Amino acid sequence: MSSAYPEIYLVRHGETEWSLSGRHTGRTDIPLTAKGEEAARAVADRLKGLTFQAIWSSPSRRAFDTCRLAGFGERAVKKPDLQEWDYGAYEGVTTKEILSRRPGWQLFRDGCPQGETAADVGARADAIVAELRAVAGNVLIFSSSHFLRVFAARWVGLPPQGGEHFVLDTASLSILGYEHDLTEPVIRRWNQK
């Protein structure tokens, strides 16, 4: 999995009751399920032998617990910009429920009332990208699905709304990096279980 250039390893948190049921989980701090904890522990095997210059985590319980259970909690730095999308009035609500009240709604296009838009999440992703470009070495990041999707879009120069084209399963591993030189950011691997 390695490259001559720095790589950014992205881990989506393990399963929670809300991710299992499809409820939008932005700032609500809920724990991993037993299955989510088991998947978080399995992340350690998938990252065995790799070294990281930095390890960053969303401050959410689900992301940091995934980080900790994978064996990286002691070195991890919690970064508020890595938090999941703020769903505002749609927190805890499923897409099906939202569509029954607001037909045609799309998260990446319409955002959330009393919450964030794709541009808001993109601005946080851009701040993380800028920090990453200053790190000489591989970085491991633990966060949540919609934030990481926007982050990947911004990494390769797409607008924040481009994140709608990337799907992430719980406890998945993705790798961002470069192709020919540091001016060519790419997605090297995506949504691996």
PDB file of C-alpha atoms in Angstrom, residues 38-182:
ATOM      1  CA  GLU A  38     -14.856  -5.575  17.072  1.00  0.00           C
ATOM      2  CA  ALA A  39     -14.404  -3.922  13.659  1.00  0.00           C
ATOM      3  CA  ALA A  40     -12.386  -1.110  15.265  1.00  0.00           C
ATOM      4  CA  ARG A  41     -10.006  -3.649  16.819  1.00  0.00           C
ATOM      5  CA  ALA A  42      -9.613  -5.306  13.401  1.00  0.00           C
ATOM      6  CA  VAL A  43      -8.361  -2.003  11.951  1.00  0.00           C
ATOM      7  CA  ALA A  44      -5.109  -2.565  13.866  1.00  0.00           C
ATOM      8  CA  ASP A  45      -4.296  -5.649  11.769  1.00  0.00           C
ATOM      9  CA  ARG A  46      -4.947  -3.750   8.555  1.00  0.00           C
ATOM     10  CA  LEU A  47      -2.496  -1.028   9.571  1.00  0.00           C
ATOM     11  CA  LYS A  48       0.167  -3.326  11.053  1.00  0.00           C
ATOM     12  CA  GLY A  49       3.708  -2.362  10.093  1.00  0.00           C
ATOM     13  CA  LEU A  50       2.819   1.140   8.914  1.00  0.00           C
ATOM     14  CA  THR A  51       4.286   4.241  10.508  1.00  0.00           C
ATOM     15  CA  PHE A  52       2.526   7.566  10.839  1.00  0.00           C
ATOM     16  CA  GLN A  53       3.996  11.005  11.353  1.00  0.00           C
ATOM     17  CA  ALA A  54       0.691  12.124  12.860  1.00  0.00           C
ATOM     18  CA  ILE A  55      -2.583  10.564  14.016  1.00  0.00           C
ATOM     19  CA  TRP A  56      -5.671  12.752  14.089  1.00  0.00           C
ATOM     20  CA  SER A  57      -9.210  11.997  15.236  1.00  0.00           C
ATOM     21  CA  SER A  58     -12.546  13.671  15.291  1.00  0.00           C
ATOM     22  CA  PRO A  59     -13.438  14.452  18.909  1.00  0.00           C
ATOM     23  CA  SER A  60     -16.610  12.362  18.593  1.00  0.00           C
ATOM     24  CA  ARG A  61     -16.796   9.340  20.861  1.00  0.00           C
ATOM     25  CA  ARG A  62     -17.405   6.949  17.943  1.00  0.00           C
ATOM     26  CA  ALA A  63     -14.351   8.146  15.993  1.00  0.00           C
ATOM     27  CA  PHE A  64     -12.002   8.374  18.959  1.00  0.00           C
ATOM     28  CA  ASP A  65     -13.117   4.996  20.342  1.00  0.00           C
ATOM     29  CA  THR A  66     -12.395   3.482  16.921  1.00  0.00           C
ATOM     30  CA  CYS A  67      -8.954   5.107  17.047  1.00  0.00           C
ATOM     31  CA  ARG A  68      -8.324   3.863  20.579  1.00  0.00           C
ATOM     32  CA  LEU A  69      -9.530   0.312  19.920  1.00  0.00           C
ATOM     33  CA  ALA A  70      -7.328   0.173  16.813  1.00  0.00           C
ATOM     34  CA  GLY A  71      -4.365   0.924  19.088  1.00  0.00           C
ATOM     35  CA  PHE A  72      -3.674   4.557  18.178  1.00  0.00           C
ATOM     36  CA  GLY A  73      -5.424   6.461  20.985  1.00  0.00           C
ATOM     37  CA  GLU A  74      -2.297   7.408  22.917  1.00  0.00           C
ATOM     38  CA  ARG A  75      -0.766   9.273  19.974  1.00  0.00           C
ATOM     39  CA  ALA A  76      -3.965  10.734  18.547  1.00  0.00           C
ATOM     40  CA  VAL A  77      -4.705  14.447  18.493  1.00  0.00           C
ATOM     41  CA  LYS A  78      -8.390  15.393  18.492  1.00  0.00           C
ATOM     42  CA  LYS A  79      -9.190  18.003  15.842  1.00  0.00           C
ATOM     43  CA  PRO A  80     -12.587  19.758  15.894  1.00  0.00           C
ATOM     44  CA  ASP A  81     -12.460  20.306  12.107  1.00  0.00           C
ATOM     45  CA  LEU A  82     -12.704  16.507  11.665  1.00  0.00           C
ATOM     46  CA  GLN A  83     -16.209  16.407  13.195  1.00  0.00           C
ATOM     47  CA  GLU A  84     -19.052  14.989  11.145  1.00  0.00           C
ATOM     48  CA  TRP A  85     -21.429  17.226   9.209  1.00  0.00           C
ATOM     49  CA  ASP A  86     -23.684  19.213  11.543  1.00  0.00           C
ATOM     50  CA  TYR A  87     -27.131  17.998  10.511  1.00  0.00           C
ATOM     51  CA  GLY A  88     -28.987  20.604  12.555  1.00  0.00           C
ATOM     52  CA  ALA A  89     -32.734  19.900  12.400  1.00  0.00           C
ATOM     53  CA  TYR A  90     -32.045  16.571  10.664  1.00  0.00           C
ATOM     54  CA  GLU A  91     -29.942  15.135  13.494  1.00  0.00           C
ATOM     55  CA  GLY A  92     -31.184  11.649  14.337  1.00  0.00           C
ATOM     56  CA  VAL A  93     -33.526  11.561  11.331  1.00  0.00           C
ATOM     57  CA  THR A  94     -33.247   9.098   8.419  1.00  0.00           C
ATOM     58  CA  THR A  95     -33.080  10.180   4.785  1.00  0.00           C
ATOM     59  CA  LYS A  96     -36.407   8.410   4.153  1.00  0.00           C
ATOM     60  CA  GLU A  97     -38.064  10.491   6.908  1.00  0.00           C
ATOM     61  CA  ILE A  98     -36.563  13.713   5.545  1.00  0.00           C
ATOM     62  CA  LEU A  99     -37.759  12.923   2.018  1.00  0.00           C
ATOM     63  CA  SER A 100     -41.296  12.298   3.268  1.00  0.00           C
ATOM     64  CA  ARG A 101     -41.366  15.914   4.505  1.00  0.00           C
ATOM     65  CA  ARG A 102     -39.090  17.454   1.883  1.00  0.00           C
ATOM     66  CA  PRO A 103     -39.306  15.545  -1.426  1.00  0.00           C
ATOM     67  CA  GLY A 104     -36.188  15.799  -3.570  1.00  0.00           C
ATOM     68  CA  TRP A 105     -33.888  16.771  -0.697  1.00  0.00           C
ATOM     69  CA  GLN A 106     -30.217  15.921  -1.204  1.00  0.00           C
ATOM     70  CA  LEU A 107     -27.693  16.441   1.590  1.00  0.00           C
ATOM     71  CA  PHE A 108     -24.774  17.493  -0.593  1.00  0.00           C
ATOM     72  CA  ARG A 109     -26.881  19.962  -2.584  1.00  0.00           C
ATOM     73  CA  ASP A 110     -29.271  21.283   0.063  1.00  0.00           C
ATOM     74  CA  GLY A 111     -27.456  20.973   3.388  1.00  0.00           C
ATOM     75  CA  CYS A 112     -29.421  20.954   6.618  1.00  0.00           C
ATOM     76  CA  PRO A 113     -31.636  23.603   8.217  1.00  0.00           C
ATOM     77  CA  GLN A 114     -29.980  24.940  11.378  1.00  0.00           C
ATOM     78  CA  GLY A 115     -26.910  22.892  10.410  1.00  0.00           C
ATOM     79  CA  GLU A 116     -24.152  22.961   7.807  1.00  0.00           C
ATOM     80  CA  THR A 117     -24.053  23.185   4.038  1.00  0.00           C
ATOM     81  CA  ALA A 118     -21.563  21.306   1.864  1.00  0.00           C
ATOM     82  CA  ALA A 119     -19.583  24.557   1.605  1.00  0.00           C
ATOM     83  CA  ASP A 120     -19.354  24.773   5.421  1.00  0.00           C
ATOM     84  CA  VAL A 121     -18.042  21.203   5.642  1.00  0.00           C
ATOM     85  CA  GLY A 122     -15.741  21.907   2.693  1.00  0.00           C
ATOM     86  CA  ALA A 123     -14.175  24.850   4.520  1.00  0.00           C
ATOM     87  CA  ARG A 124     -13.327  22.567   7.453  1.00  0.00           C
ATOM     88  CA  ALA A 125     -11.960  19.956   5.047  1.00  0.00           C
ATOM     89  CA  ASP A 126      -9.814  22.601   3.349  1.00  0.00           C
ATOM     90  CA  ALA A 127      -8.307  23.545   6.716  1.00  0.00           C
ATOM     91  CA  ILE A 128      -7.352  19.896   7.307  1.00  0.00           C
ATOM     92  CA  VAL A 129      -5.918  19.583   3.768  1.00  0.00           C
ATOM     93  CA  ALA A 130      -3.756  22.660   4.395  1.00  0.00           C
ATOM     94  CA  GLU A 131      -2.450  21.145   7.639  1.00  0.00           C
ATOM     95  CA  LEU A 132      -1.729  17.832   5.915  1.00  0.00           C
ATOM     96  CA  ARG A 133       0.295  19.444   3.147  1.00  0.00           C
ATOM     97  CA  ALA A 134       2.700  20.682   5.848  1.00  0.00           C
ATOM     98  CA  VAL A 135       3.267  17.202   7.345  1.00  0.00           C
ATOM     99  CA  ALA A 136       6.272  15.314   5.978  1.00  0.00           C
ATOM    100  CA  GLY A 137       5.035  11.758   6.269  1.00  0.00           C
ATOM    101  CA  ASN A 138       1.981   9.543   6.451  1.00  0.00           C
ATOM    102  CA  VAL A 139      -1.024  10.637   8.504  1.00  0.00           C
ATOM    103  CA  LEU A 140      -3.817   8.488   9.949  1.00  0.00           C
ATOM    104  CA  ILE A 141      -7.253  10.098  10.341  1.00  0.00           C
ATOM    105  CA  PHE A 142     -10.352   8.774  12.147  1.00  0.00           C
ATOM    106  CA  SER A 143     -13.655  10.499  11.370  1.00  0.00           C
ATOM    107  CA  SER A 144     -17.185  10.005  10.008  1.00  0.00           C
ATOM    108  CA  SER A 145     -18.682   9.249   6.605  1.00  0.00           C
ATOM    109  CA  HIS A 146     -20.023  12.518   5.218  1.00  0.00           C
ATOM    110  CA  PHE A 147     -17.082  14.572   6.454  1.00  0.00           C
ATOM    111  CA  LEU A 148     -14.594  12.111   4.944  1.00  0.00           C
ATOM    112  CA  ARG A 149     -16.487  12.097   1.656  1.00  0.00           C
ATOM    113  CA  VAL A 150     -16.280  15.892   1.420  1.00  0.00           C
ATOM    114  CA  PHE A 151     -12.650  15.731   2.530  1.00  0.00           C
ATOM    115  CA  ALA A 152     -11.774  13.286  -0.280  1.00  0.00           C
ATOM    116  CA  ALA A 153     -13.501  15.517  -2.812  1.00  0.00           C
ATOM    117  CA  ARG A 154     -11.540  18.547  -1.636  1.00  0.00           C
ATOM    118  CA  TRP A 155      -8.265  16.546  -1.584  1.00  0.00           C
ATOM    119  CA  VAL A 156      -8.549  15.936  -5.336  1.00  0.00           C
ATOM    120  CA  GLY A 157      -9.832  19.428  -6.142  1.00  0.00           C
ATOM    121  CA  LEU A 158     -13.539  18.690  -6.531  1.00  0.00           C
ATOM    122  CA  PRO A 159     -16.141  20.994  -4.995  1.00  0.00           C
ATOM    123  CA  PRO A 160     -17.461  19.856  -1.599  1.00  0.00           C
ATOM    124  CA  GLN A 161     -20.612  18.571  -3.297  1.00  0.00           C
ATOM    125  CA  GLY A 162     -18.405  16.050  -5.137  1.00  0.00           C
ATOM    126  CA  GLY A 163     -18.396  14.008  -1.944  1.00  0.00           C
ATOM    127  CA  GLU A 164     -21.813  12.664  -2.927  1.00  0.00           C
ATOM    128  CA  HIS A 165     -20.036  10.311  -5.345  1.00  0.00           C
ATOM    129  CA  PHE A 166     -18.034   8.502  -2.652  1.00  0.00           C
ATOM    130  CA  VAL A 167     -19.615   5.944  -0.325  1.00  0.00           C
ATOM    131  CA  LEU A 168     -18.006   4.805   2.928  1.00  0.00           C
ATOM    132  CA  ASP A 169     -18.884   1.780   5.018  1.00  0.00           C
ATOM    133  CA  THR A 170     -18.290   1.706   8.772  1.00  0.00           C
ATOM    134  CA  ALA A 171     -14.729   0.759   9.802  1.00  0.00           C
ATOM    135  CA  SER A 172     -13.580   1.125   6.196  1.00  0.00           C
ATOM    136  CA  LEU A 173     -10.072   2.143   5.198  1.00  0.00           C
ATOM    137  CA  SER A 174      -9.268   4.578   2.377  1.00  0.00           C
ATOM    138  CA  ILE A 175      -5.960   6.041   1.255  1.00  0.00           C
ATOM    139  CA  LEU A 176      -5.307   9.424  -0.301  1.00  0.00           C
ATOM    140  CA  GLY A 177      -1.942  10.335  -1.740  1.00  0.00           C
ATOM    141  CA  TYR A 178      -0.171  11.604  -4.826  1.00  0.00           C
ATOM    142  CA  GLU A 179       0.612  10.249  -8.255  1.00  0.00           C
ATOM    143  CA  HIS A 180       3.693  11.663 -10.051  1.00  0.00           C
ATOM    144  CA  ASP A 181       4.557  14.438  -7.589  1.00  0.00           C
ATOM    145  CA  LEU A 182       3.119  16.496  -4.745  1.00  0.00           C
TER     146      LEU A 182
END
